[in-house]
Amino acid sequence: MDVIHTALWVSDLEQTRSFYVDALGLTENWSFETDDGVENVYIGGENAEFQFKYDPAGGPEIDPGTMAHVAVGVESTDEVFDRLVAQVDPPVEMEPTTMDDIGCRVAFVEDPNGYVVELVEQMDT
């Protein structure tokens, strides 16, 4: 058994692509459109993906406050954080911080839809 993807509604598909693909550096793997016009774009890495759902006719109200955050593994929290700030200037929840007790360097930023994204770099111990 494994986690395959997490589906999230988005309000602007192009801003979402800009954040996750262009600035964060994930890969757009595939996409499709449903019969009712909802666009589904899968962005991720080797082990799991985000399924971003966009309804150009107006989808459900997005309430990111009900979800704590999504986590993305990165090679360098500082480099990815700096690139995100330079390219898309997201709201910053927490600047890069080393969490020695769990062996990670993390940062938290908001995506264009208000979802909080945790950048996680595993530290060598």
mmCIF file of N, CA and C in Angstrom:
data_model
loop_
_atom_site.group_PDB
_atom_site.id
_atom_site.type_symbol
_atom_site.label_atom_id
_atom_site.label_comp_id
_atom_site.label_asym_id
_atom_site.label_seq_id
_atom_site.Cartn_x
_atom_site.Cartn_y
_atom_site.Cartn_z
ATOM 1 N N MET A 1 0.838 -1.170 0.000
ATOM 2 C CA MET A 1 0.000 0.000 0.000
ATOM 3 C C MET A 1 0.889 1.241 0.000
ATOM 4 N N ASP A 2 0.391 2.334 -0.602
ATOM 5 C CA ASP A 2 1.157 3.569 -0.669
ATOM 6 C C ASP A 2 0.199 4.737 -0.881
ATOM 7 N N VAL A 3 0.640 5.929 -0.518
ATOM 8 C CA VAL A 3 -0.118 7.144 -0.822
ATOM 9 C C VAL A 3 0.153 7.485 -2.284
ATOM 10 N N ILE A 4 -0.911 7.771 -3.044
ATOM 11 C CA ILE A 4 -0.765 8.061 -4.467
ATOM 12 C C ILE A 4 -0.807 9.561 -4.732
ATOM 13 N N HIS A 5 -1.881 10.214 -4.280
ATOM 14 C CA HIS A 5 -1.974 11.661 -4.480
ATOM 15 C C HIS A 5 -2.919 12.284 -3.462
ATOM 16 N N THR A 6 -2.824 13.604 -3.362
ATOM 17 C CA THR A 6 -3.734 14.405 -2.560
ATOM 18 C C THR A 6 -4.404 15.386 -3.507
ATOM 19 N N ALA A 7 -5.729 15.439 -3.518
ATOM 20 C CA ALA A 7 -6.462 16.325 -4.413
ATOM 21 C C ALA A 7 -6.818 17.620 -3.695
ATOM 22 N N LEU A 8 -6.514 18.746 -4.343
ATOM 23 C CA LEU A 8 -6.776 20.065 -3.782
ATOM 24 C C LEU A 8 -7.448 20.940 -4.837
ATOM 25 N N TRP A 9 -8.526 21.622 -4.464
ATOM 26 C CA TRP A 9 -9.153 22.596 -5.361
ATOM 27 C C TRP A 9 -8.291 23.846 -5.396
ATOM 28 N N VAL A 10 -8.168 24.457 -6.572
ATOM 29 C CA VAL A 10 -7.406 25.701 -6.719
ATOM 30 C C VAL A 10 -8.253 26.750 -7.420
ATOM 31 N N SER A 11 -7.944 28.016 -7.140
ATOM 32 C CA SER A 11 -8.710 29.115 -7.727
ATOM 33 C C SER A 11 -8.078 29.655 -9.005
ATOM 34 N N ASP A 12 -6.784 29.405 -9.217
ATOM 35 C CA ASP A 12 -6.092 29.883 -10.404
ATOM 36 C C ASP A 12 -5.043 28.844 -10.781
ATOM 37 N N LEU A 13 -5.298 28.105 -11.849
ATOM 38 C CA LEU A 13 -4.422 27.006 -12.237
ATOM 39 C C LEU A 13 -3.042 27.495 -12.673
ATOM 40 N N GLU A 14 -2.980 28.613 -13.381
ATOM 41 C CA GLU A 14 -1.681 29.106 -13.854
ATOM 42 C C GLU A 14 -0.802 29.589 -12.703
ATOM 43 N N GLN A 15 -1.379 30.278 -11.723
ATOM 44 C CA GLN A 15 -0.602 30.685 -10.545
ATOM 45 C C GLN A 15 -0.135 29.457 -9.770
ATOM 46 N N THR A 16 -0.974 28.453 -9.708
ATOM 47 C CA THR A 16 -0.612 27.217 -9.013
ATOM 48 C C THR A 16 0.548 26.533 -9.725
ATOM 49 N N ARG A 17 0.499 26.445 -11.054
ATOM 50 C CA ARG A 17 1.621 25.873 -11.829
ATOM 51 C C ARG A 17 2.894 26.688 -11.605
ATOM 52 N N SER A 18 2.769 28.001 -11.640
ATOM 53 C CA SER A 18 3.930 28.869 -11.455
ATOM 54 C C SER A 18 4.592 28.605 -10.109
ATOM 55 N N PHE A 19 3.784 28.438 -9.064
ATOM 56 C CA PHE A 19 4.312 28.192 -7.719
ATOM 57 C C PHE A 19 4.968 26.815 -7.639
ATOM 58 N N TYR A 20 4.212 25.760 -7.985
ATOM 59 C CA TYR A 20 4.678 24.393 -7.746
ATOM 60 C C TYR A 20 5.690 23.890 -8.777
ATOM 61 N N VAL A 21 5.545 24.277 -10.042
ATOM 62 C CA VAL A 21 6.448 23.786 -11.081
ATOM 63 C C VAL A 21 7.607 24.755 -11.285
ATOM 64 N N ASP A 22 7.310 26.009 -11.624
ATOM 65 C CA ASP A 22 8.363 26.953 -11.960
ATOM 66 C C ASP A 22 9.228 27.341 -10.767
ATOM 67 N N ALA A 23 8.602 27.675 -9.639
ATOM 68 C CA ALA A 23 9.371 28.167 -8.494
ATOM 69 C C ALA A 23 9.813 27.054 -7.543
ATOM 70 N N LEU A 24 8.898 26.137 -7.196
ATOM 71 C CA LEU A 24 9.250 25.068 -6.263
ATOM 72 C C LEU A 24 10.103 23.999 -6.929
ATOM 73 N N GLY A 25 9.825 23.705 -8.206
ATOM 74 C CA GLY A 25 10.647 22.751 -8.943
ATOM 75 C C GLY A 25 10.081 21.350 -9.070
ATOM 76 N N LEU A 26 8.784 21.167 -8.731
ATOM 77 C CA LEU A 26 8.164 19.862 -8.945
ATOM 78 C C LEU A 26 7.849 19.685 -10.431
ATOM 79 N N THR A 27 7.458 18.498 -10.821
ATOM 80 C CA THR A 27 7.205 18.175 -12.223
ATOM 81 C C THR A 27 5.707 18.038 -12.478
ATOM 82 N N GLU A 28 5.245 18.636 -13.580
ATOM 83 C CA GLU A 28 3.868 18.388 -14.005
ATOM 84 C C GLU A 28 3.875 17.059 -14.741
ATOM 85 N N ASN A 29 3.225 16.052 -14.162
ATOM 86 C CA ASN A 29 3.306 14.690 -14.685
ATOM 87 C C ASN A 29 2.251 14.375 -15.736
ATOM 88 N N TRP A 30 1.032 14.818 -15.511
ATOM 89 C CA TRP A 30 -0.033 14.554 -16.475
ATOM 90 C C TRP A 30 -1.258 15.360 -16.097
ATOM 91 N N SER A 31 -2.229 15.392 -17.014
ATOM 92 C CA SER A 31 -3.456 16.131 -16.739
ATOM 93 C C SER A 31 -4.588 15.578 -17.596
ATOM 94 N N PHE A 32 -5.804 15.921 -17.197
ATOM 95 C CA PHE A 32 -6.974 15.571 -17.995
ATOM 96 C C PHE A 32 -8.103 16.513 -17.610
ATOM 97 N N GLU A 33 -9.112 16.583 -18.482
ATOM 98 C CA GLU A 33 -10.296 17.394 -18.222
ATOM 99 C C GLU A 33 -11.503 16.477 -18.164
ATOM 100 N N THR A 34 -12.356 16.664 -17.161
ATOM 101 C CA THR A 34 -13.559 15.852 -17.032
ATOM 102 C C THR A 34 -14.632 16.353 -18.001
ATOM 103 N N ASP A 35 -15.674 15.566 -18.178
ATOM 104 C CA ASP A 35 -16.769 15.932 -19.075
ATOM 105 C C ASP A 35 -17.428 17.251 -18.672
ATOM 106 N N ASP A 36 -17.406 17.578 -17.380
ATOM 107 C CA ASP A 36 -18.024 18.828 -16.930
ATOM 108 C C ASP A 36 -17.048 20.010 -16.923
ATOM 109 N N GLY A 37 -15.855 19.844 -17.538
ATOM 110 C CA GLY A 37 -14.921 20.943 -17.719
ATOM 111 C C GLY A 37 -13.924 21.176 -16.597
ATOM 112 N N VAL A 38 -13.919 20.329 -15.576
ATOM 113 C CA VAL A 38 -12.953 20.489 -14.485
ATOM 114 C C VAL A 38 -11.589 19.990 -14.948
ATOM 115 N N GLU A 39 -10.595 20.872 -14.823
ATOM 116 C CA GLU A 39 -9.231 20.506 -15.191
ATOM 117 C C GLU A 39 -8.557 19.858 -13.989
ATOM 118 N N ASN A 40 -7.834 18.762 -14.245
ATOM 119 C CA ASN A 40 -7.116 18.019 -13.218
ATOM 120 C C ASN A 40 -5.657 17.939 -13.642
ATOM 121 N N VAL A 41 -4.780 18.533 -12.847
ATOM 122 C CA VAL A 41 -3.360 18.577 -13.168
ATOM 123 C C VAL A 41 -2.602 17.898 -12.036
ATOM 124 N N TYR A 42 -1.777 16.923 -12.374
ATOM 125 C CA TYR A 42 -1.010 16.158 -11.399
ATOM 126 C C TYR A 42 0.437 16.639 -11.397
ATOM 127 N N ILE A 43 0.859 17.129 -10.248
ATOM 128 C CA ILE A 43 2.197 17.689 -10.084
ATOM 129 C C ILE A 43 2.842 16.983 -8.907
ATOM 130 N N GLY A 44 4.090 16.546 -9.072
ATOM 131 C CA GLY A 44 4.743 15.880 -7.952
ATOM 132 C C GLY A 44 6.122 15.388 -8.263
ATOM 133 N N GLY A 45 6.481 14.338 -7.556
ATOM 134 C CA GLY A 45 7.790 13.730 -7.689
ATOM 135 C C GLY A 45 7.645 12.255 -7.976
ATOM 136 N N GLU A 46 8.598 11.461 -7.459
ATOM 137 C CA GLU A 46 8.617 10.029 -7.741
ATOM 138 C C GLU A 46 7.571 9.239 -6.961
ATOM 139 N N ASN A 47 7.268 9.659 -5.732
ATOM 140 C CA ASN A 47 6.468 8.818 -4.852
ATOM 141 C C ASN A 47 5.007 9.231 -4.707
ATOM 142 N N ALA A 48 4.696 10.485 -4.905
ATOM 143 C CA ALA A 48 3.315 10.948 -4.742
ATOM 144 C C ALA A 48 3.116 12.244 -5.517
ATOM 145 N N GLU A 49 1.850 12.600 -5.701
ATOM 146 C CA GLU A 49 1.514 13.792 -6.469
ATOM 147 C C GLU A 49 0.427 14.594 -5.759
ATOM 148 N N PHE A 50 0.340 15.864 -6.148
ATOM 149 C CA PHE A 50 -0.814 16.683 -5.841
ATOM 150 C C PHE A 50 -1.689 16.650 -7.080
ATOM 151 N N GLN A 51 -2.972 16.457 -6.899
ATOM 152 C CA GLN A 51 -3.941 16.575 -7.984
ATOM 153 C C GLN A 51 -4.609 17.925 -7.771
ATOM 154 N N PHE A 52 -4.300 18.888 -8.626
ATOM 155 C CA PHE A 52 -4.909 20.201 -8.519
ATOM 156 C C PHE A 52 -6.133 20.231 -9.415
ATOM 157 N N LYS A 53 -7.275 20.535 -8.815
ATOM 158 C CA LYS A 53 -8.544 20.551 -9.523
ATOM 159 C C LYS A 53 -8.972 22.007 -9.716
ATOM 160 N N TYR A 54 -9.286 22.349 -10.965
ATOM 161 C CA TYR A 54 -9.686 23.723 -11.290
ATOM 162 C C TYR A 54 -10.943 23.700 -12.136
ATOM 163 N N ASP A 55 -11.946 24.425 -11.674
ATOM 164 C CA ASP A 55 -13.201 24.537 -12.412
ATOM 165 C C ASP A 55 -13.310 25.961 -12.944
ATOM 166 N N PRO A 56 -13.096 26.173 -14.256
ATOM 167 C CA PRO A 56 -13.164 27.523 -14.814
ATOM 168 C C PRO A 56 -14.538 28.167 -14.656
ATOM 169 N N ALA A 57 -15.574 27.355 -14.424
ATOM 170 C CA ALA A 57 -16.917 27.896 -14.229
ATOM 171 C C ALA A 57 -17.152 28.299 -12.767
ATOM 172 N N GLY A 58 -16.160 28.078 -11.933
ATOM 173 C CA GLY A 58 -16.281 28.409 -10.512
ATOM 174 C C GLY A 58 -16.516 27.154 -9.699
ATOM 175 N N GLY A 59 -15.509 26.693 -9.025
ATOM 176 C CA GLY A 59 -15.613 25.470 -8.229
ATOM 177 C C GLY A 59 -16.025 25.776 -6.808
ATOM 178 N N PRO A 60 -15.817 24.814 -5.936
ATOM 179 C CA PRO A 60 -16.193 25.025 -4.535
ATOM 180 C C PRO A 60 -15.322 26.100 -3.887
ATOM 181 N N GLU A 61 -15.843 26.672 -2.819
ATOM 182 C CA GLU A 61 -15.077 27.669 -2.080
ATOM 183 C C GLU A 61 -13.870 26.978 -1.462
ATOM 184 N N ILE A 62 -12.702 27.594 -1.597
ATOM 185 C CA ILE A 62 -11.471 27.032 -1.057
ATOM 186 C C ILE A 62 -11.303 27.524 0.369
ATOM 187 N N ASP A 63 -11.136 26.577 1.294
ATOM 188 C CA ASP A 63 -10.942 26.912 2.698
ATOM 189 C C ASP A 63 -9.693 26.203 3.205
ATOM 190 N N PRO A 64 -8.503 26.783 2.937
ATOM 191 C CA PRO A 64 -7.271 26.118 3.359
ATOM 192 C C PRO A 64 -7.107 26.052 4.870
ATOM 193 N N GLY A 65 -7.931 26.779 5.615
ATOM 194 C CA GLY A 65 -7.821 26.764 7.066
ATOM 195 C C GLY A 65 -8.162 25.430 7.693
ATOM 196 N N THR A 66 -8.807 24.554 6.952
ATOM 197 C CA THR A 66 -9.180 23.260 7.502
ATOM 198 C C THR A 66 -8.057 22.237 7.375
ATOM 199 N N MET A 67 -6.994 22.573 6.686
ATOM 200 C CA MET A 67 -5.861 21.665 6.512
ATOM 201 C C MET A 67 -4.631 22.327 7.111
ATOM 202 N N ALA A 68 -3.848 21.607 7.888
ATOM 203 C CA ALA A 68 -2.669 22.192 8.521
ATOM 204 C C ALA A 68 -1.619 22.586 7.485
ATOM 205 N N HIS A 69 -1.169 21.639 6.671
ATOM 206 C CA HIS A 69 -0.196 21.934 5.613
ATOM 207 C C HIS A 69 0.052 20.678 4.783
ATOM 208 N N VAL A 70 0.728 20.884 3.646
ATOM 209 C CA VAL A 70 1.258 19.772 2.862
ATOM 210 C C VAL A 70 2.774 19.885 2.948
ATOM 211 N N ALA A 71 3.471 18.757 2.910
ATOM 212 C CA ALA A 71 4.922 18.753 3.036
ATOM 213 C C ALA A 71 5.558 18.270 1.738
ATOM 214 N N VAL A 72 6.655 18.943 1.352
ATOM 215 C CA VAL A 72 7.386 18.601 0.145
ATOM 216 C C VAL A 72 8.847 18.402 0.528
ATOM 217 N N GLY A 73 9.413 17.256 0.167
ATOM 218 C CA GLY A 73 10.828 16.997 0.420
ATOM 219 C C GLY A 73 11.691 17.751 -0.568
ATOM 220 N N VAL A 74 12.715 18.446 -0.076
ATOM 221 C CA VAL A 74 13.605 19.233 -0.929
ATOM 222 C C VAL A 74 15.057 18.892 -0.594
ATOM 223 N N GLU A 75 15.957 19.149 -1.532
ATOM 224 C CA GLU A 75 17.383 18.930 -1.303
ATOM 225 C C GLU A 75 17.967 19.994 -0.385
ATOM 226 N N SER A 76 17.530 21.247 -0.565
ATOM 227 C CA SER A 76 18.022 22.367 0.242
ATOM 228 C C SER A 76 16.868 23.307 0.558
ATOM 229 N N THR A 77 16.462 23.327 1.809
ATOM 230 C CA THR A 77 15.374 24.212 2.222
ATOM 231 C C THR A 77 15.707 25.662 1.903
ATOM 232 N N ASP A 78 16.941 26.076 2.181
ATOM 233 C CA ASP A 78 17.323 27.471 1.961
ATOM 234 C C ASP A 78 17.257 27.858 0.486
ATOM 235 N N GLU A 79 17.778 27.000 -0.391
ATOM 236 C CA GLU A 79 17.762 27.310 -1.822
ATOM 237 C C GLU A 79 16.341 27.383 -2.363
ATOM 238 N N VAL A 80 15.496 26.427 -2.012
ATOM 239 C CA VAL A 80 14.115 26.414 -2.513
ATOM 240 C C VAL A 80 13.338 27.592 -1.931
ATOM 241 N N PHE A 81 13.511 27.864 -0.651
ATOM 242 C CA PHE A 81 12.853 29.000 -0.015
ATOM 243 C C PHE A 81 13.242 30.298 -0.724
ATOM 244 N N ASP A 82 14.543 30.512 -0.948
ATOM 245 C CA ASP A 82 15.008 31.732 -1.616
ATOM 246 C C ASP A 82 14.448 31.847 -3.028
ATOM 247 N N ARG A 83 14.381 30.718 -3.759
ATOM 248 C CA ARG A 83 13.845 30.736 -5.126
ATOM 249 C C ARG A 83 12.360 31.086 -5.116
ATOM 250 N N LEU A 84 11.600 30.498 -4.183
ATOM 251 C CA LEU A 84 10.174 30.816 -4.075
ATOM 252 C C LEU A 84 9.969 32.298 -3.776
ATOM 253 N N VAL A 85 10.725 32.828 -2.827
ATOM 254 C CA VAL A 85 10.590 34.239 -2.459
ATOM 255 C C VAL A 85 10.929 35.135 -3.650
ATOM 256 N N ALA A 86 11.976 34.790 -4.383
ATOM 257 C CA ALA A 86 12.390 35.609 -5.533
ATOM 258 C C ALA A 86 11.387 35.537 -6.684
ATOM 259 N N GLN A 87 10.816 34.353 -6.926
ATOM 260 C CA GLN A 87 9.962 34.180 -8.102
ATOM 261 C C GLN A 87 8.491 34.479 -7.862
ATOM 262 N N VAL A 88 7.950 34.104 -6.706
ATOM 263 C CA VAL A 88 6.513 34.281 -6.496
ATOM 264 C C VAL A 88 6.161 35.029 -5.219
ATOM 265 N N ASP A 89 7.157 35.361 -4.392
ATOM 266 C CA ASP A 89 6.978 36.150 -3.168
ATOM 267 C C ASP A 89 5.776 35.691 -2.342
ATOM 268 N N PRO A 90 5.796 34.421 -1.908
ATOM 269 C CA PRO A 90 4.650 33.913 -1.141
ATOM 270 C C PRO A 90 4.633 34.461 0.280
ATOM 271 N N PRO A 91 3.476 34.493 0.910
ATOM 272 C CA PRO A 91 3.454 34.802 2.342
ATOM 273 C C PRO A 91 4.291 33.751 3.084
ATOM 274 N N VAL A 92 5.127 34.198 3.993
ATOM 275 C CA VAL A 92 6.015 33.301 4.739
ATOM 276 C C VAL A 92 5.420 33.041 6.117
ATOM 277 N N GLU A 93 5.194 31.775 6.408
ATOM 278 C CA GLU A 93 4.707 31.373 7.729
ATOM 279 C C GLU A 93 5.874 31.188 8.700
ATOM 280 N N MET A 94 7.002 30.600 8.193
ATOM 281 C CA MET A 94 8.192 30.410 9.002
ATOM 282 C C MET A 94 9.401 30.323 8.082
ATOM 283 N N GLU A 95 10.401 31.138 8.343
ATOM 284 C CA GLU A 95 11.634 31.102 7.551
ATOM 285 C C GLU A 95 12.398 29.812 7.850
ATOM 286 N N PRO A 96 13.396 29.463 7.005
ATOM 287 C CA PRO A 96 14.138 28.224 7.228
ATOM 288 C C PRO A 96 14.674 28.112 8.657
ATOM 289 N N THR A 97 14.403 26.952 9.245
ATOM 290 C CA THR A 97 14.765 26.682 10.636
ATOM 291 C C THR A 97 15.228 25.238 10.752
ATOM 292 N N THR A 98 16.301 25.038 11.485
ATOM 293 C CA THR A 98 16.775 23.677 11.733
ATOM 294 C C THR A 98 16.091 23.129 12.977
ATOM 295 N N MET A 99 15.538 21.927 12.826
ATOM 296 C CA MET A 99 14.884 21.238 13.942
ATOM 297 C C MET A 99 15.758 20.038 14.299
ATOM 298 N N ASP A 100 16.754 20.292 15.148
ATOM 299 C CA ASP A 100 17.736 19.257 15.488
ATOM 300 C C ASP A 100 17.109 17.996 16.054
ATOM 301 N N ASP A 101 16.038 18.134 16.835
ATOM 302 C CA ASP A 101 15.437 16.976 17.487
ATOM 303 C C ASP A 101 14.856 15.972 16.501
ATOM 304 N N ILE A 102 14.487 16.414 15.293
ATOM 305 C CA ILE A 102 13.971 15.477 14.288
ATOM 306 C C ILE A 102 14.854 15.396 13.045
ATOM 307 N N GLY A 103 16.000 16.097 13.065
ATOM 308 C CA GLY A 103 16.969 15.993 11.977
ATOM 309 C C GLY A 103 16.520 16.581 10.658
ATOM 310 N N CYS A 104 15.778 17.707 10.717
ATOM 311 C CA CYS A 104 15.276 18.336 9.495
ATOM 312 C C CYS A 104 15.519 19.838 9.522
ATOM 313 N N ARG A 105 15.603 20.400 8.333
ATOM 314 C CA ARG A 105 15.567 21.854 8.171
ATOM 315 C C ARG A 105 14.283 22.133 7.422
ATOM 316 N N VAL A 106 13.440 23.014 7.968
ATOM 317 C CA VAL A 106 12.116 23.247 7.406
ATOM 318 C C VAL A 106 11.851 24.734 7.216
ATOM 319 N N ALA A 107 10.881 25.027 6.366
ATOM 320 C CA ALA A 107 10.332 26.372 6.196
ATOM 321 C C ALA A 107 8.877 26.188 5.786
ATOM 322 N N PHE A 108 8.058 27.196 6.065
ATOM 323 C CA PHE A 108 6.637 27.144 5.718
ATOM 324 C C PHE A 108 6.262 28.391 4.938
ATOM 325 N N VAL A 109 5.626 28.201 3.755
ATOM 326 C CA VAL A 109 5.141 29.311 2.938
ATOM 327 C C VAL A 109 3.723 28.977 2.478
ATOM 328 N N GLU A 110 2.988 29.999 2.035
ATOM 329 C CA GLU A 110 1.653 29.770 1.481
ATOM 330 C C GLU A 110 1.722 29.721 -0.036
ATOM 331 N N ASP A 111 0.927 28.842 -0.627
ATOM 332 C CA ASP A 111 0.810 28.806 -2.080
ATOM 333 C C ASP A 111 -0.241 29.834 -2.512
ATOM 334 N N PRO A 112 -0.495 30.002 -3.810
ATOM 335 C CA PRO A 112 -1.442 31.026 -4.271
ATOM 336 C C PRO A 112 -2.881 30.821 -3.798
ATOM 337 N N ASN A 113 -3.201 29.642 -3.297
ATOM 338 C CA ASN A 113 -4.558 29.344 -2.852
ATOM 339 C C ASN A 113 -4.723 29.438 -1.346
ATOM 340 N N GLY A 114 -3.637 29.765 -0.640
ATOM 341 C CA GLY A 114 -3.672 29.867 0.808
ATOM 342 C C GLY A 114 -3.286 28.592 1.530
ATOM 343 N N TYR A 115 -2.980 27.511 0.771
ATOM 344 C CA TYR A 115 -2.515 26.280 1.409
ATOM 345 C C TYR A 115 -1.093 26.506 1.920
ATOM 346 N N VAL A 116 -0.808 26.031 3.119
ATOM 347 C CA VAL A 116 0.545 26.142 3.677
ATOM 348 C C VAL A 116 1.367 24.956 3.186
ATOM 349 N N VAL A 117 2.574 25.260 2.673
ATOM 350 C CA VAL A 117 3.486 24.242 2.157
ATOM 351 C C VAL A 117 4.721 24.220 3.036
ATOM 352 N N GLU A 118 5.036 23.041 3.569
ATOM 353 C CA GLU A 118 6.240 22.863 4.375
ATOM 354 C C GLU A 118 7.342 22.325 3.474
ATOM 355 N N LEU A 119 8.480 22.977 3.469
ATOM 356 C CA LEU A 119 9.666 22.507 2.761
ATOM 357 C C LEU A 119 10.489 21.722 3.767
ATOM 358 N N VAL A 120 10.806 20.464 3.469
ATOM 359 C CA VAL A 120 11.503 19.597 4.417
ATOM 360 C C VAL A 120 12.787 19.064 3.798
ATOM 361 N N GLU A 121 13.908 19.407 4.430
ATOM 362 C CA GLU A 121 15.214 18.887 4.046
ATOM 363 C C GLU A 121 15.684 17.956 5.147
ATOM 364 N N GLN A 122 15.945 16.709 4.804
ATOM 365 C CA GLN A 122 16.483 15.758 5.784
ATOM 366 C C GLN A 122 17.959 16.091 6.005
ATOM 367 N N MET A 123 18.340 16.258 7.261
ATOM 368 C CA MET A 123 19.726 16.597 7.597
ATOM 369 C C MET A 123 20.520 15.310 7.814
ATOM 370 N N ASP A 124 21.796 15.354 7.454
ATOM 371 C CA ASP A 124 22.675 14.227 7.742
ATOM 372 C C ASP A 124 22.992 14.221 9.224
ATOM 373 N N THR A 125 22.801 13.086 9.843
ATOM 374 C CA THR A 125 23.068 13.013 11.276
ATOM 375 C C THR A 125 24.267 12.154 11.569
#
